[in-house]
Coordinates of C-alpha atoms and ligand atoms in Angstrom, one line a residue:
X198 CA 9.5 -55.4 -104.4
X199 CA 11.4 -57.0 -107.2
X200 CA 13.9 -59.3 -105.6
X201 CA 17.1 -57.5 -106.6
X202 CA 19.1 -57.7 -103.4
X203 CA 21.7 -55.0 -103.5
X204 CA 24.3 -57.0 -101.6
X205 CA 27.8 -56.7 -102.9
X206 CA 27.7 -60.3 -104.1
X207 CA 24.6 -59.7 -106.1
X208 CA 26.0 -56.6 -107.6
X209 CA 29.3 -58.1 -108.5
X210 CA 27.3 -60.8 -110.2
X211 CA 25.2 -58.3 -112.1
X212 CA 28.3 -56.3 -113.1
X213 CA 30.1 -59.4 -114.3
X214 CA 27.0 -60.2 -116.4
X215 CA 26.9 -56.7 -117.7
X216 CA 30.5 -56.7 -118.7
X217 CA 30.0 -59.9 -120.6
X218 CA 27.0 -58.5 -122.4
X219 CA 29.1 -55.4 -123.0
X220 CA 26.9 -52.7 -124.4
X221 CA 28.9 -50.4 -126.7
X222 CA 28.6 -47.4 -124.4
X223 CA 29.1 -49.2 -121.2
X224 CA 31.9 -48.2 -118.8
X225 CA 34.4 -50.9 -117.9
X226 CA 32.3 -52.3 -115.1
X227 CA 34.1 -55.6 -115.0
X228 CA 37.1 -53.7 -113.6
X229 CA 35.3 -53.4 -110.2
X230 CA 35.6 -56.5 -108.1
X231 CA 34.7 -55.2 -104.6
X232 CA 31.7 -52.9 -104.4
X233 CA 30.9 -52.1 -100.7
X234 CA 28.5 -49.2 -101.4
X235 CA 26.0 -48.4 -104.1
X236 CA 25.1 -44.7 -103.5
X237 CA 24.0 -44.0 -107.1
X238 CA 21.9 -47.1 -107.3
X239 CA 20.0 -46.9 -104.1
X240 CA 17.4 -49.5 -103.1
X241 CA 15.7 -52.1 -105.2
X242 CA 13.1 -50.6 -107.5
X243 CA 9.5 -51.9 -107.5
X244 CA 9.7 -52.1 -111.3
X245 CA 6.1 -53.2 -111.7
X246 CA 4.8 -50.2 -109.6
X247 CA 6.8 -47.6 -111.4
X248 CA 5.9 -49.1 -114.8
X249 CA 2.2 -48.9 -113.8
X250 CA 2.6 -45.2 -112.8
X251 CA 4.3 -44.4 -116.1
X252 CA 1.5 -46.2 -118.0
X253 CA -1.1 -44.3 -116.0
X254 CA 0.6 -41.0 -116.8
X255 CA 0.9 -41.7 -120.5
X256 CA -2.7 -42.8 -120.6
X257 CA -3.7 -39.4 -119.2
X258 CA -1.7 -37.6 -121.8
X259 CA -2.9 -39.8 -124.7
X260 CA -0.5 -38.6 -127.3
X261 CA 2.8 -36.7 -126.8
X262 CA 6.1 -36.9 -125.0
X263 CA 7.1 -36.5 -121.4
X264 CA 10.6 -35.4 -120.3
X265 CA 11.4 -35.8 -116.6
X266 CA 14.8 -34.7 -115.3
X267 CA 16.4 -36.2 -112.2
X268 CA 17.8 -33.9 -109.5
X269 CA 21.3 -32.5 -109.6
X270 CA 23.7 -33.1 -106.8
X271 CA 24.3 -29.9 -104.7
X272 CA 27.7 -28.4 -104.5
X273 CA 28.8 -29.3 -101.0
X274 CA 31.5 -26.6 -101.1
X275 CA 29.1 -23.8 -101.8
X276 CA 25.5 -24.7 -101.1
X277 CA 24.4 -26.4 -97.9
X278 CA 27.4 -28.1 -96.4
X279 CA 25.6 -29.1 -93.3
X280 CA 23.0 -31.2 -95.2
X281 CA 22.9 -34.2 -97.5
X282 CA 24.1 -33.3 -100.9
X283 CA 21.5 -35.2 -102.9
X284 CA 17.8 -36.0 -102.7
X285 CA 16.0 -37.2 -105.8
X286 CA 13.4 -35.0 -107.5
X287 CA 10.0 -36.3 -106.4
X288 CA 8.5 -36.6 -109.9
X289 CA 11.5 -38.5 -111.2
X290 CA 11.4 -40.8 -108.2
X291 CA 7.7 -41.4 -108.5
X292 CA 8.2 -42.6 -112.1
X293 CA 11.5 -44.5 -111.6
X294 CA 12.3 -45.0 -107.9
X295 CA 15.9 -44.4 -109.0
X296 CA 18.2 -42.3 -106.8
X297 CA 20.6 -41.6 -109.6
X298 CA 21.4 -38.0 -110.5
X299 CA 21.5 -36.0 -113.7
X300 CA 19.4 -38.6 -115.4
X301 CA 16.4 -38.0 -117.7
X302 CA 13.3 -40.0 -118.3
X303 CA 11.7 -39.6 -121.8
X304 CA 8.3 -41.2 -122.3
X305 CA 6.3 -41.2 -125.5
X306 CA 2.6 -42.1 -125.9
X307 CA 1.2 -42.6 -129.4
X308 CA -2.2 -43.6 -128.1
X309 CA -3.7 -47.1 -127.7
X310 CA -1.1 -48.7 -125.5
X311 CA 1.8 -47.7 -127.7
X312 CA 4.3 -46.4 -125.1
X313 CA 8.0 -45.9 -125.2
X314 CA 10.2 -45.3 -122.2
X315 CA 13.8 -44.3 -122.4
X316 CA 16.2 -43.6 -119.5
X317 CA 19.2 -41.3 -120.2
X318 CA 22.2 -41.6 -117.9
X319 CA 25.5 -39.8 -117.7
X320 CA 28.5 -42.0 -118.5
X321 CA 30.3 -43.6 -115.6
X322 CA 33.6 -42.2 -114.7
X323 CA 35.8 -44.5 -112.7
X324 CA 38.1 -41.8 -111.5
X325 CA 35.1 -39.8 -110.2
X326 CA 33.7 -43.0 -108.6
X327 CA 36.9 -43.1 -106.4
X328 CA 35.2 -40.1 -104.7
X329 CA 31.5 -40.8 -105.1
X330 CA 31.3 -44.6 -105.1
X331 CA 29.6 -46.6 -107.7
X332 CA 27.1 -44.8 -110.0
X333 CA 24.5 -46.1 -112.3
X334 CA 25.6 -45.8 -116.0
X335 CA 24.0 -46.3 -119.4
X336 CA 24.4 -50.1 -119.5
X337 CA 22.6 -53.4 -118.9
X338 CA 22.9 -53.0 -115.1
X339 CA 20.7 -49.9 -115.3
X340 CA 18.3 -51.9 -117.5
X341 CA 18.1 -54.7 -114.9
X342 CA 17.7 -52.4 -111.9
X343 CA 15.3 -49.9 -113.4
X344 CA 13.1 -52.3 -115.4
X345 CA 13.3 -49.8 -118.2
X346 CA 14.3 -51.7 -121.4
X347 CA 16.0 -48.8 -123.2
X348 CA 18.9 -47.0 -121.4
X349 CA 21.0 -44.5 -123.5
X350 CA 23.9 -42.2 -122.8
X351 CA 22.9 -38.7 -121.8
X352 CA 24.6 -37.1 -124.9
X353 CA 22.0 -38.6 -127.1
X354 CA 19.2 -36.8 -125.3
X355 CA 19.2 -33.5 -127.2
X356 CA 18.6 -35.2 -130.6
X357 CA 15.8 -37.3 -129.1
X358 CA 14.1 -34.3 -127.6
X359 CA 14.3 -32.3 -130.8
X360 CA 12.7 -35.1 -132.7
X361 CA 10.1 -35.9 -130.0
X362 CA 6.4 -36.3 -130.8
X363 CA 4.6 -33.1 -129.8
X364 CA 3.3 -31.8 -127.5
X365 CA 6.2 -32.1 -125.1
X366 CA 5.5 -32.1 -121.3
X367 CA 8.0 -31.2 -118.6
X368 CA 7.8 -30.6 -114.9
X369 CA 7.2 -27.0 -114.1
X370 CA 6.6 -24.9 -111.0
X371 CA 8.1 -24.3 -107.6
X372 CA 11.1 -26.4 -106.7
X373 CA 11.3 -28.1 -110.1
X374 CA 14.5 -28.7 -112.0
X375 CA 15.1 -25.9 -114.5
X376 CA 17.1 -28.0 -116.9
X377 CA 14.2 -29.5 -118.8
X378 CA 12.4 -26.2 -119.6
X379 CA 15.7 -24.8 -120.9
X380 CA 15.9 -27.7 -123.3
X381 CA 12.2 -27.6 -124.2
X382 CA 11.1 -24.0 -124.0
X383 CA 7.5 -24.4 -125.3
X384 CA 6.6 -27.5 -123.3
X385 CA 3.4 -28.0 -121.4
X386 CA 3.3 -28.7 -117.6
X387 CA 3.3 -32.3 -116.5
X388 CA 3.6 -31.5 -112.8
X389 CA -0.1 -31.0 -112.2
X390 CA -0.9 -34.4 -113.8
X391 CA 1.8 -36.3 -111.8
X392 CA 0.9 -34.4 -108.6
X393 CA -2.8 -35.5 -109.0
X394 CA -1.6 -39.1 -109.4
X395 CA 0.4 -38.9 -106.2
X396 CA -2.6 -38.1 -104.0
X397 CA -3.8 -41.7 -103.8
X398 CA -0.9 -43.9 -102.8
X399 CA -0.3 -47.3 -104.3
X400 CA 0.7 -50.4 -102.3
X401 CA 4.4 -49.7 -102.7
X402 CA 4.0 -46.1 -101.5
X403 CA 1.9 -47.2 -98.5
X404 CA 4.5 -49.7 -97.5
X405 CA 7.2 -47.0 -97.7
X406 CA 5.0 -44.7 -95.6
X407 CA 4.4 -47.4 -93.0
X408 CA 8.1 -47.9 -92.6
X409 CA 8.8 -44.2 -92.3
X410 CA 6.1 -44.0 -89.6
X411 CA 7.5 -47.0 -87.7
X412 CA 10.9 -45.5 -87.7
X413 CA 9.5 -42.2 -86.5
X414 CA 7.5 -43.9 -83.7
X415 CA 10.8 -45.6 -82.5
X416 CA 12.4 -42.2 -82.3
X417 CA 9.6 -40.6 -80.3
X418 CA 9.7 -43.5 -77.8
X419 CA 13.5 -43.1 -77.5
X420 CA 13.0 -39.4 -76.7
X421 CA 10.3 -40.1 -74.1
X422 CA 12.6 -42.7 -72.5
X423 CA 15.5 -40.3 -72.4
X424 CA 13.6 -37.4 -70.9
X425 CA 14.8 -36.0 -67.6
X426 CA 14.0 -32.6 -66.1
X427 CA 17.0 -30.3 -66.6
X428 CA 18.0 -31.7 -69.9
X429 CA 18.5 -29.4 -72.8
X430 CA 16.1 -29.6 -75.7
X431 CA 18.9 -30.7 -78.0
X432 CA 19.6 -33.6 -75.8
X433 CA 16.1 -34.8 -76.4
X434 CA 16.6 -34.1 -80.1
X435 CA 19.7 -36.2 -80.1
X436 CA 17.9 -39.2 -78.5
X437 CA 15.0 -38.7 -81.0
X438 CA 17.2 -38.6 -84.0
X439 CA 19.4 -41.4 -82.7
X440 CA 16.2 -43.5 -82.6
X441 CA 15.4 -42.5 -86.2
X442 CA 18.9 -43.3 -87.6
X443 CA 19.4 -46.5 -85.6
X444 CA 16.2 -47.8 -87.2
X445 CA 17.3 -46.9 -90.7
X446 CA 16.0 -43.5 -91.4
X447 CA 17.4 -42.0 -94.6
X448 CA 17.1 -38.5 -93.3
X449 CA 14.7 -36.2 -91.4
X450 CA 11.4 -35.6 -93.0
X451 CA 11.7 -32.0 -91.8
X452 CA 13.7 -30.2 -89.1
X453 CA 12.9 -31.7 -85.7
X454 CA 10.7 -29.5 -83.4
X455 CA 11.6 -30.1 -79.8
X456 CA 10.0 -27.3 -77.7
X457 CA 9.7 -27.3 -73.9
X458 CA 7.9 -25.0 -71.5
X459 CA 7.2 -21.6 -73.3
X460 CA 8.5 -23.1 -76.6
X461 CA 5.6 -25.6 -76.7
X462 CA 3.4 -22.7 -77.9
X463 CA 5.6 -21.9 -80.9
X464 CA 4.3 -24.1 -83.7
X465 CA 7.5 -24.5 -85.7
X466 CA 10.1 -23.9 -83.0
X467 CA 13.2 -25.8 -84.1
X468 CA 16.0 -24.0 -82.3
X469 CA 16.0 -26.6 -79.6
X470 CA 18.4 -24.9 -77.2
X471 CA 16.4 -24.3 -74.0
X472 CA 17.2 -26.1 -70.7
X473 CA 14.0 -27.9 -69.6
X474 CA 12.6 -27.4 -66.1
X475 CA 10.7 -29.7 -63.8
X476 CA 7.0 -29.3 -64.6
X477 CA 7.5 -28.5 -68.3
X478 CA 5.6 -30.1 -71.1
X479 CA 7.6 -31.0 -74.2
X480 CA 6.2 -30.9 -77.7
X481 CA 8.1 -33.0 -80.2
X482 CA 7.0 -32.7 -83.8
X483 CA 9.5 -34.8 -85.8
X484 CA 9.6 -37.7 -88.3
X485 CA 11.9 -39.7 -90.4
X486 CA 12.1 -40.1 -94.1
X487 CA 12.5 -43.6 -95.6
X488 CA 12.6 -44.5 -99.3
X489 CA 11.7 -40.9 -100.2
X490 CA 8.5 -40.9 -98.1
X491 CA 8.1 -39.1 -94.8
X492 CA 6.0 -39.5 -91.7
X493 CA 4.8 -36.5 -89.6
X494 CA 4.3 -37.3 -85.9
X495 CA 3.9 -35.1 -82.8
X496 CA 3.8 -36.1 -79.2
X497 CA 3.5 -34.0 -76.1
X498 CA 4.7 -35.3 -72.7
X499 CA 5.8 -34.0 -69.3
X500 CA 9.6 -33.8 -69.0
X501 CA 9.4 -35.3 -65.5
X502 CA 7.1 -38.2 -66.6
X503 CA 3.9 -37.0 -64.8
X504 CA 1.2 -34.7 -66.2
X505 CA -0.2 -32.1 -63.8
X506 CA -4.1 -32.1 -63.6
X507 CA -4.2 -29.0 -65.7
X508 CA -1.9 -30.4 -68.4
X509 CA -3.9 -33.6 -68.4
X510 CA -7.2 -31.7 -68.9
X511 CA -5.9 -29.8 -71.9
X512 CA -4.2 -32.9 -73.3
X513 CA -7.4 -35.0 -73.0
X514 CA -9.4 -32.3 -74.8
X515 CA -6.9 -32.3 -77.7
X516 CA -6.9 -36.1 -77.7
X517 CA -10.7 -36.2 -77.8
X518 CA -10.8 -33.8 -80.7
X519 CA -8.3 -35.9 -82.6
X520 CA -10.3 -39.1 -81.9
X521 CA -13.5 -37.3 -83.1
X522 CA -11.9 -36.3 -86.3
X523 CA -10.5 -39.9 -86.8
X524 CA -14.0 -41.3 -86.2
X525 CA -15.3 -39.1 -89.0
X526 CA -12.6 -40.2 -91.6
X527 CA -14.2 -41.9 -94.5
X528 CA -14.0 -41.6 -98.3
X529 CA -15.7 -38.5 -99.6
X530 CA -15.0 -36.3 -96.5
X531 CA -12.7 -33.3 -96.9
X532 CA -10.0 -32.1 -94.5
X533 CA -12.1 -29.0 -94.0
X534 CA -15.0 -31.1 -92.7
X535 CA -12.6 -33.0 -90.4
X536 CA -11.3 -29.7 -89.1
X537 CA -14.9 -28.7 -88.3
X538 CA -15.5 -31.9 -86.5
X539 CA -12.4 -31.5 -84.3
X540 CA -13.2 -27.8 -83.5
X541 CA -16.8 -28.7 -82.7
X542 CA -15.6 -31.4 -80.2
X543 CA -13.3 -28.9 -78.6
X544 CA -16.0 -26.3 -78.4
X545 CA -18.5 -28.7 -76.8
X546 CA -16.0 -30.1 -74.3
X547 CA -14.1 -27.0 -73.3
X548 CA -16.0 -26.1 -70.2
X549 CA -14.0 -23.3 -68.7
X550 CA -10.6 -24.8 -69.6
X551 CA -9.8 -21.9 -71.9
X552 CA -11.4 -19.1 -69.8
X553 CA -14.0 -16.9 -71.5
X554 CA -13.3 -18.5 -74.9
X555 CA -13.7 -22.1 -75.9
X556 CA -10.4 -23.9 -76.7
X557 CA -11.2 -24.3 -80.4
X558 CA -10.9 -20.5 -80.8
X559 CA -8.2 -19.4 -83.2
X560 CA -6.4 -17.9 -80.2
X561 CA -5.6 -21.4 -79.0
X562 CA -6.0 -23.8 -82.0
X563 CA -4.3 -21.6 -84.6
X564 CA -3.5 -24.0 -87.4
X565 CA -5.3 -26.5 -89.6
X566 CA -6.2 -30.0 -88.5
X567 CA -4.0 -31.8 -90.9
X568 CA -2.7 -32.5 -94.4
X569 CA -1.7 -35.3 -96.7
X570 CA 1.8 -36.8 -96.3
X571 CA 3.9 -38.5 -98.9
X572 CA 7.2 -37.6 -100.6
X573 CA 6.6 -34.1 -99.2
X574 CA 5.7 -33.7 -95.6
X575 CA 2.9 -31.4 -96.7
X576 CA 2.1 -33.5 -99.7
X577 CA -0.1 -32.8 -102.7
X578 CA -3.9 -33.2 -102.5
X579 CA -4.8 -31.0 -99.6
X580 CA -8.2 -29.9 -101.0
X581 CA -9.3 -33.3 -102.4
X582 CA -12.1 -35.3 -100.7
X583 CA -10.6 -38.3 -99.1
X584 CA -10.2 -41.6 -101.0
X585 CA -9.0 -45.0 -99.9
X586 CA -5.2 -44.9 -100.3
X587 CA -4.7 -41.3 -99.2
X588 CA -2.5 -40.8 -96.1
X589 CA -3.2 -37.8 -93.9
X590 CA -2.2 -36.3 -90.6
X591 CA -4.7 -35.4 -87.8
X592 CA -3.0 -32.9 -85.5
X593 CA -5.2 -30.8 -83.3
X594 CA -3.5 -28.5 -80.7
X595 CA -4.2 -26.1 -78.0
X596 CA -1.6 -23.4 -77.2
X597 CA -2.1 -21.1 -74.2
X598 CA 0.8 -18.6 -74.3
X599 CA -0.1 -17.0 -70.9
X600 CA 0.5 -20.3 -69.2
X601 CA 3.5 -21.4 -71.5
X602 CA 1.3 -24.5 -72.1
X603 CA 1.1 -26.1 -75.6
X604 CA -0.2 -29.5 -76.5
X605 CA -0.3 -31.0 -80.0
X606 CA -1.0 -34.6 -80.9
X607 CA -0.3 -35.6 -84.5
X608 CA -0.9 -39.0 -86.0
X609 CA -0.7 -40.4 -89.5
X610 CA -3.8 -42.1 -90.8
X611 CA -4.4 -44.2 -93.9
X612 CA -7.8 -43.7 -95.4
X613 CA -9.5 -47.0 -96.2
X614 CA -12.9 -47.9 -97.7
X615 CA -14.4 -48.3 -94.3
X616 CA -12.8 -45.3 -92.5
X617 CA -9.3 -44.7 -91.2
X618 CA -6.3 -46.8 -89.9
X619 CA -3.9 -45.3 -87.3
X620 CA -0.4 -45.8 -88.6
X621 CA 1.5 -44.1 -85.8
X622 CA -0.4 -45.5 -82.8
X623 CA 2.7 -47.3 -81.7
X624 CA 3.9 -44.1 -80.1
X625 CA 2.0 -43.7 -76.7
X626 CA -0.9 -41.4 -77.2
X627 CA -2.9 -41.3 -74.0
X628 CA -1.6 -39.7 -70.8
X629 CA -1.8 -43.1 -69.1
X630 CA 0.3 -44.8 -71.8
X631 CA 2.8 -41.9 -71.8
X632 CA 3.2 -42.0 -68.0
X633 CA 3.5 -45.8 -68.0
X634 CA 6.3 -45.7 -70.6
X635 CA 8.1 -42.9 -68.8
X636 CA 7.8 -44.6 -65.4
X637 CA 9.8 -47.5 -66.8
X638 CA 12.7 -45.3 -67.7
Ligands
MN149 MN1 2.0 -32.1 -89.8

């Protein structure tokens, strides 16, 4: 990380410096003396990492221009009032690590290391900032924080796009901002290129994922500690998400799944309203997002702290399948091959645990073994053979509806040159470790 500490002292100093440098288009930053929050500026940017990503992208393109819009803030009066009103677009974040909205990134490659990067930002509006807090504007503070040497006001963007070196690339496809294609109707799609770059994580991304995983682990432990027979699922959810937030989660990676008893067999149950009963298992599939990256962790535990013999037998079979898949993780292997390894383990160790069938049957293990994680919980790169720097989940499960018995164990694994590294092993994973933690409640 570049050592730009976003303390109020540092920012006041930056702002004072900016005011004295006084770019023509700059808002009157010097007018601010106390700046407690920096919502538009977010965290320090790893300026070297994002610059390397931009260079790699432009190298792939060779010659042409790339236009990447930032996300737009949702209208909290009309859209989703119960949720955060802003999350940065992943492509824009990948190339800038800026959390500012309505910005554009324009990058031009003229071949042979001749690259130009320009960040366009809306002007700051002091009256608006009384409501929103400080925002990044087109001035020298943005240059310092972003590491992008040229920052221009947004109203100069149209002219620059019209005169851009062709071809022009913009993000296109599901969930993308529609503003860039409107401005550039005949542009090519840059999303497939950036998405392919996102598959192998760089050091900065791995450190973000590690932190998201650590926060998620803390939440799972908090939920296990809080568990008591007779609690409502939402009470467990509250303990879980309290653990996330207390440890600095930015938001949930996805809606928390807290299913007890019969709900353990519903893969994406997230209503979380049932009252637990003594003897229930609980499946919690939940994770935190930190710095735009999300973990994906599942734990299954007995609400009363003690597995029955039957629950333990099913649990240990799922655990063994997960371990077998982990042991097969290495560069070159595909998720499909790992899925086969996990199912073969289950098949060979099922005995009569699942009756006439073996437990790997689609009747019981009715989802895939795992997927890459990153800025999306189901991140890009699912079909790609593993490479060092990819981060995946391994999440086998067995769900027996007739018994209201579901077990899923999901961990996040970093692919290394030698194999895999457990990232989420801090959350108790064996029945012994879970019972030990829960006995100390
Ligand atoms: Mn998952």
